[in-house]
C-alpha positions as a Python dict, from the first residue, in 0.01 Angstrom:
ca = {
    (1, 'X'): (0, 0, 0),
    (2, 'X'): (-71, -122, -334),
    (3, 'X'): (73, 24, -667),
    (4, 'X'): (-112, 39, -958),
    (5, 'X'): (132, 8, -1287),
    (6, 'X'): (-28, 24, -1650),
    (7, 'X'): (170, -27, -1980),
    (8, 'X'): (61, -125, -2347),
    (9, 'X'): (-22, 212, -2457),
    (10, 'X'): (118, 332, -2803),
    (11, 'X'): (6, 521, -3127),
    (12, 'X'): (-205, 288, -3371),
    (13, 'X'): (-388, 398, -3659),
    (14, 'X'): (-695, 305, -3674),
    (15, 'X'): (-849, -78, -3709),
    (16, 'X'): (-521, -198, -3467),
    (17, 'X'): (-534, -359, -3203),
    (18, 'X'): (-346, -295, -2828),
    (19, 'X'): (-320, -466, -2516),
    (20, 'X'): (-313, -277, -2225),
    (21, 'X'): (-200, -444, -1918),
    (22, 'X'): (-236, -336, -1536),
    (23, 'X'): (33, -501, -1243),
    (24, 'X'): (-5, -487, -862),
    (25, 'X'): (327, -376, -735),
    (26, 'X'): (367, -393, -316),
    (27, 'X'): (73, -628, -242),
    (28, 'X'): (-179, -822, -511),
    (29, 'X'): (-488, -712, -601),
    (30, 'X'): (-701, -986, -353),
    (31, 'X'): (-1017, -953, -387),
    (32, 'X'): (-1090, -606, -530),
    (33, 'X'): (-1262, -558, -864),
    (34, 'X'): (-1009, -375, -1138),
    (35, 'X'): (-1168, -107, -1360),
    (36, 'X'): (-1019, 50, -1653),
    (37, 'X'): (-1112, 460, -1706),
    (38, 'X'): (-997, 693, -1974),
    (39, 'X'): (-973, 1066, -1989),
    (40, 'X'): (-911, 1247, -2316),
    (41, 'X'): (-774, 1629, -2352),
    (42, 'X'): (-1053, 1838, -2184),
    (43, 'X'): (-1275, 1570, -2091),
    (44, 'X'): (-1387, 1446, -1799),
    (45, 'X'): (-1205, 1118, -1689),
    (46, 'X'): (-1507, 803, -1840),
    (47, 'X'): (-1555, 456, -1733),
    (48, 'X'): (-1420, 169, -2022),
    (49, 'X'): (-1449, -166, -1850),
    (50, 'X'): (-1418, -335, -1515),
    (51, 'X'): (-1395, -712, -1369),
    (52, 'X'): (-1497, -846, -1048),
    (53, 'X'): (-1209, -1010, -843),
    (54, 'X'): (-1314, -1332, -927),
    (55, 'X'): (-1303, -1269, -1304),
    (56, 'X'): (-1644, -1415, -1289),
    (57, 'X'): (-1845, -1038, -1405),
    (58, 'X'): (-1737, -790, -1643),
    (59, 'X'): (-1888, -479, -1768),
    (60, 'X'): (-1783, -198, -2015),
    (61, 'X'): (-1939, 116, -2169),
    (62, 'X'): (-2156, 148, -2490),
    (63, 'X'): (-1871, 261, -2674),
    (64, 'X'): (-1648, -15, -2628),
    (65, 'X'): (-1887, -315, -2630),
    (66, 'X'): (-1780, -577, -2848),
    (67, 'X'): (-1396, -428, -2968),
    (68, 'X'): (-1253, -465, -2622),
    (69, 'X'): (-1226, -749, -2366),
    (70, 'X'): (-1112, -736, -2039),
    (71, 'X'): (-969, -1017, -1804),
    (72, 'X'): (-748, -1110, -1535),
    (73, 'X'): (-499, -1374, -1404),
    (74, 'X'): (-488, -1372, -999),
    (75, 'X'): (-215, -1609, -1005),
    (76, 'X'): (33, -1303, -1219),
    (77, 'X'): (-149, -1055, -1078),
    (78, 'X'): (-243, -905, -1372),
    (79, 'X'): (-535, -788, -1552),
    (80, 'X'): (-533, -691, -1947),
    (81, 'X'): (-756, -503, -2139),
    (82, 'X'): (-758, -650, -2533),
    (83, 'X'): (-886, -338, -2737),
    (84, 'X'): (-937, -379, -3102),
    (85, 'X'): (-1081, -180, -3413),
    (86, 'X'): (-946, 65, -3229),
    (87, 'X'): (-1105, 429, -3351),
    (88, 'X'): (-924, 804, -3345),
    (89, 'X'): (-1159, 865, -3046),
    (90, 'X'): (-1057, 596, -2827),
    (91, 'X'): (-739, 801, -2837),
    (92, 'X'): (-692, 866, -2454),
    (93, 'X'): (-485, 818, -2140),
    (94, 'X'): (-579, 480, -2012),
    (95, 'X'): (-620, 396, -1589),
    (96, 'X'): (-684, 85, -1406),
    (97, 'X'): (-758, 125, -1008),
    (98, 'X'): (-900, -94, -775),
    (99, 'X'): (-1264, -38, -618),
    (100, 'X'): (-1353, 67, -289),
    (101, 'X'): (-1521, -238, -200),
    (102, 'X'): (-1303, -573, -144),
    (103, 'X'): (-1466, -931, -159),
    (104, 'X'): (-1759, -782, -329),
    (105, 'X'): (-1906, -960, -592),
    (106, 'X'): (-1999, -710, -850),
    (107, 'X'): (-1859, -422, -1066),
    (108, 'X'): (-1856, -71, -1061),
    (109, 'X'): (-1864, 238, -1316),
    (110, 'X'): (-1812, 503, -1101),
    (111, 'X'): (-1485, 705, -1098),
    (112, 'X'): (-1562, 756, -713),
    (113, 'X'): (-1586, 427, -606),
    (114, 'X'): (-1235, 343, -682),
    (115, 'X'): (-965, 469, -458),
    (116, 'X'): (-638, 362, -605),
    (117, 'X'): (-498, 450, -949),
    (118, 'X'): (-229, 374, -1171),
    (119, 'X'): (-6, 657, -1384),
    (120, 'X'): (-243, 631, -1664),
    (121, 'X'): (-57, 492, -2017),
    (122, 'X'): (-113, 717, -2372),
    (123, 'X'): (-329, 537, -2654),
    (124, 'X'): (-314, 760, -2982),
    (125, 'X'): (-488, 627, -3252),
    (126, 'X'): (-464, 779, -3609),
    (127, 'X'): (-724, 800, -3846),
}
């Protein structure tokens, strides 16, 4: 079974920049898609981004668009999530987890159709 393993996370004020980064531990990710998810103090958990397991698609929410940037490298088996002008609300504990759905080509948003997790890593950002 595949572990999930996310580090990066740290307190930033805001306009900083962090890279988050997400490593397969037990197996690699093959051909799964990786999304990234983020659930703040009484919220419900929210898609960010995710990437296909090519590293051909990638997709991320409204409020991220154009400050973060998500990729992978199969051969490390790692995938990284580049945030910058960070902002006090993207303060957060940060996921990855793979999707239900191996060798597909696409991405997903839903917190349902992914099916293994990570420990989540903190991002505070200070205004």
């Amino acid at each position: 079974q595949v572990q999930l393993v996310e580090s990066g996370g740290g307190l930033v004020q805001t306009g900083a920049s962090l890279r988050l980064s997400c490593a397969a531990a037990g197996r690699t990710f093959g051909d799964h898609a990786v999304g990234w998810f983020r659930q703040a103090p009484g919220k419900e958990r929210e898609f960010v981004s995710a990437i296909s397991w090519s590293g051909g698609s990638t997709y991320y929410a409204d409020s991220v668009k154009d400050r973060f940037s998500l990729s992978r490298d199969n051969a490390k088996n790692m995938v990284y999530l580049q945030m910058n002008s960070l902002k006090p609300e993207d303060t957060a504990v940060y996921y990855c987890a793979l999707d239900r759905y191996p060798g597909t080509t696409g991405v997903f948003m839903g917190v349902s159709e992914y099916d293994i997790w990570g420990q989540g890593t903190q991002v505070t950002v200070s205004s």
